[in-house]
Amino acid sequence: MVKALVTGGTGFLGSHIARELARRGHAVRILRRATSRLDAVADLDVEHAVGDVLDPPSLRAAMEGVEWVFHTAAVADYWRNDPERIYRVNVDGTRNVLEAAERAGVQRVIFTSSAASIGYRTGLRPMDETVRFNWDPRLTPYGHSKFLAEVEVYRAIRRGLDCVILNPAVILGPDDLNQISSSVVVEMARGNVPPTAPPGGVTIIDVRDVAAAHVAAAERGRTGERYALGAVDLTHKAWMRLTARAVGRPTHVITLPAVVVRIMALGADALRRLGVPLPIEGNQLRLSTRLMFYNCAKSWRELGEPRVPVQQSIQDSFTWYRSRGDV
């Protein structure tokens, strides 16, 4: 049995990692803020440490007696936050976690980065862990913040800390309290089925498979390696059609030309500058014109293949939201 700390342990991914660790018989401590919602961990027998990744003393206290640290705490809903906060939490917070882990003598840190920190390729060849970040930081401050956080991880590795980096693509599944990736499920279930889709696509994976990969990384991941996590590649149109089917809504989706989506992005930027609340921002639209597909063969080979089909992931998300009365 290992004593493990999960930062962001009440969040979407963090709670599933805590659940997977507990299922395997490990002792689990979660780091959470005093204001964190506890819905996702209410039924878990885990120890709670109240603190924040921006509060080093609370980190040092949370890591007492810990062997593994899973650092998942981050600002992921980048469209709802200003870049300054994204960088402060994702970069400075990661540096604080690593320094606290070094002081505490933690055996291994599993850092949850993102596929957004992997660079892009032109053409149809999927990206993999070897592609360096080459996005314009203004287009994806979230991806840039995760890239800079990985830089902090590699610095810690050079100082002697054992770390593994995981780069999940789009994560779906139940317990997404803040609707990071599952907002499309909620909106379609409420009858808001868009008639159009952008021309790009994404790699998708279920949150339970991501959690299992994190534990596998702690057990057998290679120090200093990055592992892209994904299960299936879907165009946005295919994703919308699968979601509509799961929630029982009819849909006839037309794929928009990329140039039209980019014009819409300019309009979204203008409206947000005027203070008009929108569920999406311009950079999201610009990125949606690209095929963000990832080759995840390395993680499949070394950490295990995903097991949850995307249809089940979408259906389980819908069932979970419906059980809460959200749809």
Short mmCIF file of C-alpha atoms in Angstrom, two decimals:
data_model
loop_
_atom_site.label_atom_id
_atom_site.label_comp_id
_atom_site.label_asym_id
_atom_site.label_seq_id
_atom_site.Cartn_x
_atom_site.Cartn_y
_atom_site.Cartn_z
CA MET A 1 0.00 0.00 0.00
CA VAL A 2 1.26 3.46 -0.94
CA LYS A 3 0.36 6.80 0.63
CA ALA A 4 -0.63 9.15 -2.19
CA LEU A 5 -1.57 12.82 -2.38
CA VAL A 6 -3.82 14.12 -5.15
CA THR A 7 -3.81 17.88 -5.67
CA GLY A 8 -7.10 19.10 -7.05
CA GLY A 9 -8.57 15.96 -5.53
CA THR A 10 -12.17 17.21 -5.58
CA GLY A 11 -12.05 18.04 -9.29
CA PHE A 12 -13.11 16.08 -12.34
CA LEU A 13 -9.91 14.12 -12.95
CA GLY A 14 -8.48 14.39 -9.45
CA SER A 15 -11.51 12.75 -7.86
CA HIS A 16 -11.33 9.84 -10.30
CA ILE A 17 -7.62 9.35 -9.57
CA ALA A 18 -8.41 9.34 -5.85
CA ARG A 19 -11.18 6.81 -6.49
CA GLU A 20 -8.88 4.56 -8.57
CA LEU A 21 -6.15 4.68 -5.93
CA ALA A 22 -8.61 3.82 -3.17
CA ARG A 23 -10.02 0.98 -5.27
CA ARG A 24 -6.53 -0.50 -5.50
CA GLY A 25 -6.06 -0.35 -1.74
CA HIS A 26 -3.81 2.69 -1.46
CA ALA A 27 -4.09 5.32 1.27
CA VAL A 28 -5.28 8.57 -0.30
CA ARG A 29 -5.03 12.17 0.80
CA ILE A 30 -6.55 14.95 -1.32
CA LEU A 31 -5.50 18.56 -1.34
CA ARG A 32 -8.44 20.91 -1.65
CA ARG A 33 -9.33 24.50 -0.96
CA ALA A 34 -11.67 25.35 1.90
CA THR A 35 -14.28 26.40 -0.67
CA SER A 36 -14.04 23.27 -2.85
CA ARG A 37 -17.24 21.43 -3.68
CA LEU A 38 -17.15 17.90 -2.28
CA ASP A 39 -19.79 16.28 -4.49
CA ALA A 40 -17.32 14.07 -6.36
CA VAL A 41 -15.61 12.69 -3.24
CA ALA A 42 -18.49 12.58 -0.75
CA ASP A 43 -18.55 8.77 -0.82
CA LEU A 44 -14.76 8.27 -0.72
CA ASP A 45 -12.83 7.29 2.38
CA VAL A 46 -9.95 9.69 1.86
CA GLU A 47 -8.04 12.12 4.04
CA HIS A 48 -8.57 15.82 3.36
CA ALA A 49 -5.78 18.39 3.47
CA VAL A 50 -7.01 21.95 3.11
CA GLY A 51 -4.62 24.15 1.20
CA ASP A 52 -3.72 25.62 -2.16
CA VAL A 53 -0.95 25.14 -4.72
CA LEU A 54 -0.18 28.85 -4.32
CA ASP A 55 0.33 28.39 -0.57
CA PRO A 56 3.68 26.56 -0.05
CA PRO A 57 3.26 25.95 3.71
CA SER A 58 -0.03 24.12 3.08
CA LEU A 59 1.71 22.00 0.44
CA ARG A 60 4.50 21.01 2.79
CA ALA A 61 1.95 19.97 5.42
CA ALA A 62 -0.10 18.00 2.87
CA MET A 63 2.95 16.01 1.74
CA GLU A 64 4.03 14.73 5.13
CA GLY A 65 4.46 10.95 4.90
CA VAL A 66 3.47 10.86 1.21
CA GLU A 67 5.21 8.59 -1.33
CA TRP A 68 3.37 9.50 -4.55
CA VAL A 69 2.03 12.91 -5.56
CA PHE A 70 -0.49 13.28 -8.40
CA HIS A 71 -0.52 16.94 -9.37
CA THR A 72 -3.79 17.58 -11.20
CA ALA A 73 -4.75 20.98 -9.75
CA ALA A 74 -4.90 23.55 -12.55
CA VAL A 75 -7.01 26.17 -14.27
CA ALA A 76 -8.49 24.12 -17.11
CA ASP A 77 -11.50 26.26 -18.04
CA TYR A 78 -9.25 28.82 -19.70
CA TRP A 79 -12.11 30.57 -21.50
CA ARG A 80 -13.54 31.59 -18.11
CA ASN A 81 -10.26 32.92 -16.69
CA ASP A 82 -7.78 35.63 -17.54
CA PRO A 83 -4.31 34.56 -18.71
CA GLU A 84 -2.61 35.96 -15.59
CA ARG A 85 -4.50 33.53 -13.35
CA ILE A 86 -3.90 30.64 -15.76
CA TYR A 87 -0.14 31.16 -15.66
CA ARG A 88 -0.03 31.80 -11.92
CA VAL A 89 -1.86 28.60 -10.98
CA ASN A 90 -0.56 26.32 -13.72
CA VAL A 91 3.09 27.39 -13.70
CA ASP A 92 3.82 28.92 -10.30
CA GLY A 93 1.56 26.39 -8.61
CA THR A 94 3.38 23.50 -10.27
CA ARG A 95 6.75 24.91 -9.19
CA ASN A 96 5.47 25.10 -5.61
CA VAL A 97 4.24 21.50 -5.71
CA LEU A 98 7.57 20.23 -7.04
CA GLU A 99 9.60 22.11 -4.47
CA ALA A 100 7.38 20.84 -1.66
CA ALA A 101 7.71 17.28 -2.98
CA GLU A 102 11.50 17.59 -2.98
CA ARG A 103 11.54 18.84 0.59
CA ALA A 104 9.19 16.07 1.72
CA GLY A 105 11.24 13.31 0.09
CA VAL A 106 8.37 12.19 -2.15
CA GLN A 107 9.31 9.13 -4.20
CA ARG A 108 7.49 10.04 -7.43
CA VAL A 109 5.41 12.90 -8.87
CA ILE A 110 2.89 12.29 -11.65
CA PHE A 111 2.22 15.59 -13.37
CA THR A 112 -1.02 16.07 -15.29
CA SER A 113 -0.12 18.24 -18.24
CA SER A 114 -2.26 18.38 -21.39
CA ALA A 115 -2.18 17.43 -25.04
CA ALA A 116 -2.44 21.21 -25.54
CA SER A 117 1.23 21.46 -24.50
CA ILE A 118 2.23 19.31 -27.49
CA GLY A 119 2.99 21.19 -30.68
CA TYR A 120 1.11 20.90 -33.96
CA ARG A 121 1.93 19.39 -37.33
CA THR A 122 0.61 20.43 -40.69
CA GLY A 123 -1.20 17.80 -42.74
CA LEU A 124 -3.00 14.77 -41.40
CA ARG A 125 -0.22 13.08 -39.41
CA PRO A 126 -1.25 12.92 -35.72
CA MET A 127 0.92 14.66 -33.15
CA ASP A 128 2.84 12.69 -30.53
CA GLU A 129 5.00 13.35 -27.48
CA THR A 130 8.04 14.26 -29.57
CA VAL A 131 6.44 17.38 -31.07
CA ARG A 132 7.64 20.45 -29.22
CA PHE A 133 5.24 23.24 -28.33
CA ASN A 134 5.12 25.61 -31.31
CA TRP A 135 1.74 27.35 -30.93
CA ASP A 136 1.39 31.10 -30.67
CA PRO A 137 0.98 31.55 -26.87
CA ARG A 138 -1.73 34.15 -27.54
CA LEU A 139 -3.80 31.47 -29.28
CA THR A 140 -3.58 29.00 -26.40
CA PRO A 141 -2.37 30.49 -23.11
CA TYR A 142 -3.59 27.30 -21.43
CA GLY A 143 -1.40 25.11 -23.63
CA HIS A 144 1.50 27.50 -23.17
CA SER A 145 1.06 27.46 -19.40
CA LYS A 146 1.18 23.66 -19.40
CA PHE A 147 4.30 23.72 -21.57
CA LEU A 148 5.98 26.08 -19.09
CA ALA A 149 4.83 23.86 -16.22
CA GLU A 150 6.52 20.92 -17.94
CA VAL A 151 9.70 22.99 -18.06
CA GLU A 152 9.47 23.22 -14.27
CA VAL A 153 9.04 19.44 -14.09
CA TYR A 154 12.17 18.83 -16.14
CA ARG A 155 14.11 21.23 -13.92
CA ALA A 156 12.99 19.23 -10.89
CA ILE A 157 14.04 16.00 -12.61
CA ARG A 158 17.51 17.42 -13.19
CA ARG A 159 17.64 18.18 -9.46
CA GLY A 160 16.88 14.52 -8.74
CA LEU A 161 13.07 14.35 -8.35
CA ASP A 162 11.41 11.34 -10.02
CA CYS A 163 8.61 12.67 -12.25
CA VAL A 164 6.40 11.39 -15.08
CA ILE A 165 4.33 13.64 -17.34
CA LEU A 166 0.90 12.74 -18.73
CA ASN A 167 -0.73 14.66 -21.58
CA PRO A 168 -4.46 13.85 -21.78
CA ALA A 169 -6.48 14.94 -24.79
CA VAL A 170 -10.16 15.91 -24.34
CA ILE A 171 -11.54 14.14 -21.26
CA LEU A 172 -15.17 13.04 -21.02
CA GLY A 173 -17.17 11.16 -18.43
CA PRO A 174 -19.25 11.53 -15.26
CA ASP A 175 -18.45 13.93 -12.39
CA ASP A 176 -17.47 16.87 -14.61
CA LEU A 177 -18.92 19.35 -12.13
CA ASN A 178 -17.59 22.44 -13.85
CA GLN A 179 -18.53 21.25 -17.35
CA ILE A 180 -14.99 21.51 -18.68
CA SER A 181 -15.45 19.15 -21.62
CA SER A 182 -18.98 17.89 -21.10
CA SER A 183 -20.86 21.15 -21.60
CA VAL A 184 -21.91 19.89 -25.05
CA VAL A 185 -23.77 17.03 -23.32
CA VAL A 186 -25.65 19.43 -21.05
CA GLU A 187 -26.52 21.88 -23.80
CA MET A 188 -27.78 19.22 -26.20
CA ALA A 189 -29.78 17.52 -23.47
CA ARG A 190 -31.47 20.88 -22.86
CA GLY A 191 -32.39 21.06 -26.53
CA ASN A 192 -29.64 23.43 -27.64
CA VAL A 193 -28.50 21.40 -30.64
CA PRO A 194 -26.38 23.52 -32.98
CA PRO A 195 -27.07 23.03 -36.69
CA THR A 196 -23.43 23.58 -37.65
CA ALA A 197 -20.01 22.27 -36.62
CA PRO A 198 -16.47 23.53 -37.19
CA PRO A 199 -14.33 21.50 -39.60
CA GLY A 200 -11.72 20.28 -37.11
CA GLY A 201 -11.61 17.39 -34.68
CA VAL A 202 -10.14 16.17 -31.39
CA THR A 203 -8.86 13.08 -29.65
CA ILE A 204 -11.14 11.98 -26.80
CA ILE A 205 -10.66 9.70 -23.78
CA ASP A 206 -12.81 8.74 -20.79
CA VAL A 207 -11.86 10.15 -17.39
CA ARG A 208 -11.72 6.66 -15.87
CA ASP A 209 -9.14 5.59 -18.44
CA VAL A 210 -7.11 8.72 -17.69
CA ALA A 211 -7.24 7.95 -13.97
CA ALA A 212 -6.09 4.36 -14.57
CA ALA A 213 -3.22 5.66 -16.72
CA HIS A 214 -2.12 7.94 -13.88
CA VAL A 215 -1.88 5.06 -11.44
CA ALA A 216 -0.09 2.96 -14.08
CA ALA A 217 2.35 5.82 -14.59
CA ALA A 218 3.10 5.86 -10.86
CA GLU A 219 3.70 2.11 -10.93
CA ARG A 220 5.70 1.72 -14.15
CA GLY A 221 5.99 4.99 -16.08
CA ARG A 222 9.51 5.98 -17.08
CA THR A 223 11.09 8.96 -15.36
CA GLY A 224 11.08 12.08 -17.52
CA GLU A 225 8.81 10.63 -20.20
CA ARG A 226 5.69 12.28 -21.61
CA TYR A 227 2.67 10.11 -22.36
CA ALA A 228 -0.13 11.37 -24.62
CA LEU A 229 -3.46 9.93 -23.45
CA GLY A 230 -6.31 9.40 -25.89
CA ALA A 231 -8.71 6.74 -27.09
CA VAL A 232 -10.45 7.81 -30.29
CA ASP A 233 -10.25 10.59 -32.88
CA LEU A 234 -13.51 12.33 -33.73
CA THR A 235 -14.39 15.26 -35.95
CA HIS A 236 -16.53 17.85 -34.20
CA LYS A 237 -19.44 16.82 -36.40
CA ALA A 238 -19.12 13.17 -35.38
CA TRP A 239 -18.83 14.14 -31.70
CA MET A 240 -21.99 16.22 -31.93
CA ARG A 241 -23.90 13.45 -33.66
CA LEU A 242 -22.87 10.86 -31.08
CA THR A 243 -23.88 13.22 -28.27
CA ALA A 244 -27.24 14.01 -29.84
CA ARG A 245 -27.95 10.30 -30.16
CA ALA A 246 -27.01 9.67 -26.50
CA VAL A 247 -29.32 12.41 -25.18
CA GLY A 248 -32.14 11.54 -27.57
CA ARG A 249 -32.11 14.69 -29.69
CA PRO A 250 -32.48 14.79 -33.47
CA THR A 251 -29.63 16.50 -35.28
CA HIS A 252 -28.68 17.47 -38.82
CA VAL A 253 -25.24 19.05 -38.60
CA ILE A 254 -23.57 20.94 -41.42
CA THR A 255 -19.80 21.42 -41.33
CA LEU A 256 -18.82 25.06 -41.75
CA PRO A 257 -15.82 26.17 -43.84
CA ALA A 258 -12.83 27.18 -41.74
CA VAL A 259 -12.94 30.76 -43.04
CA VAL A 260 -16.49 31.18 -41.72
CA VAL A 261 -15.47 29.91 -38.28
CA ARG A 262 -12.56 32.36 -38.19
CA ILE A 263 -14.92 35.23 -38.99
CA MET A 264 -17.16 34.03 -36.16
CA ALA A 265 -14.09 34.07 -33.90
CA LEU A 266 -13.54 37.75 -34.67
CA GLY A 267 -17.16 38.44 -33.80
CA ALA A 268 -16.85 36.52 -30.54
CA ASP A 269 -13.76 38.51 -29.61
CA ALA A 270 -15.56 41.79 -30.31
CA LEU A 271 -18.60 40.84 -28.25
CA ARG A 272 -16.50 39.72 -25.29
CA ARG A 273 -14.61 43.01 -25.36
CA LEU A 274 -17.98 44.74 -25.09
CA GLY A 275 -18.77 42.66 -22.03
CA VAL A 276 -21.30 40.36 -23.69
CA PRO A 277 -21.22 36.97 -21.89
CA LEU A 278 -20.62 34.11 -24.31
CA PRO A 279 -20.15 30.36 -23.70
CA ILE A 280 -17.19 30.34 -26.11
CA GLU A 281 -14.31 32.63 -26.99
CA GLY A 282 -12.49 33.42 -30.22
CA ASN A 283 -9.45 31.24 -29.71
CA GLN A 284 -11.62 28.20 -29.03
CA LEU A 285 -13.27 28.75 -32.40
CA ARG A 286 -9.93 29.20 -34.17
CA LEU A 287 -8.56 25.99 -32.67
CA SER A 288 -11.76 24.14 -33.62
CA THR A 289 -10.82 24.46 -37.30
CA ARG A 290 -7.80 22.18 -36.79
CA LEU A 291 -7.55 18.41 -36.55
CA MET A 292 -6.16 18.00 -33.03
CA PHE A 293 -5.46 14.28 -33.31
CA TYR A 294 -2.78 12.54 -31.23
CA ASN A 295 -0.85 9.31 -31.64
CA CYS A 296 -1.17 7.66 -28.22
CA ALA A 297 0.56 4.36 -29.07
CA LYS A 298 3.28 4.93 -26.48
CA SER A 299 0.87 5.23 -23.56
CA TRP A 300 -1.20 2.30 -24.85
CA ARG A 301 1.93 0.16 -24.95
CA GLU A 302 3.46 1.19 -21.62
CA LEU A 303 0.51 2.19 -19.45
CA GLY A 304 -2.35 0.16 -20.90
CA GLU A 305 -5.03 0.65 -23.54
CA PRO A 306 -8.20 2.66 -22.86
CA ARG A 307 -11.20 0.48 -22.09
CA VAL A 308 -14.24 2.78 -22.07
CA PRO A 309 -15.85 3.33 -25.52
CA VAL A 310 -16.61 6.95 -26.36
CA GLN A 311 -20.34 6.17 -26.70
CA GLN A 312 -20.39 4.87 -23.12
CA SER A 313 -18.44 7.89 -21.91
CA ILE A 314 -20.98 10.28 -23.42
CA GLN A 315 -23.92 8.19 -22.17
CA ASP A 316 -22.50 7.99 -18.64
CA SER A 317 -21.97 11.76 -18.63
CA PHE A 318 -25.60 12.31 -19.63
CA THR A 319 -26.87 9.83 -17.04
CA TRP A 320 -24.81 11.54 -14.32
CA TYR A 321 -26.06 15.04 -15.21
CA ARG A 322 -29.63 13.76 -15.38
CA SER A 323 -29.33 12.12 -11.94
CA ARG A 324 -28.35 15.52 -10.53
CA GLY A 325 -31.24 17.32 -12.19
CA ASP A 326 -28.93 19.38 -14.41
CA VAL A 327 -30.74 18.30 -17.57
#
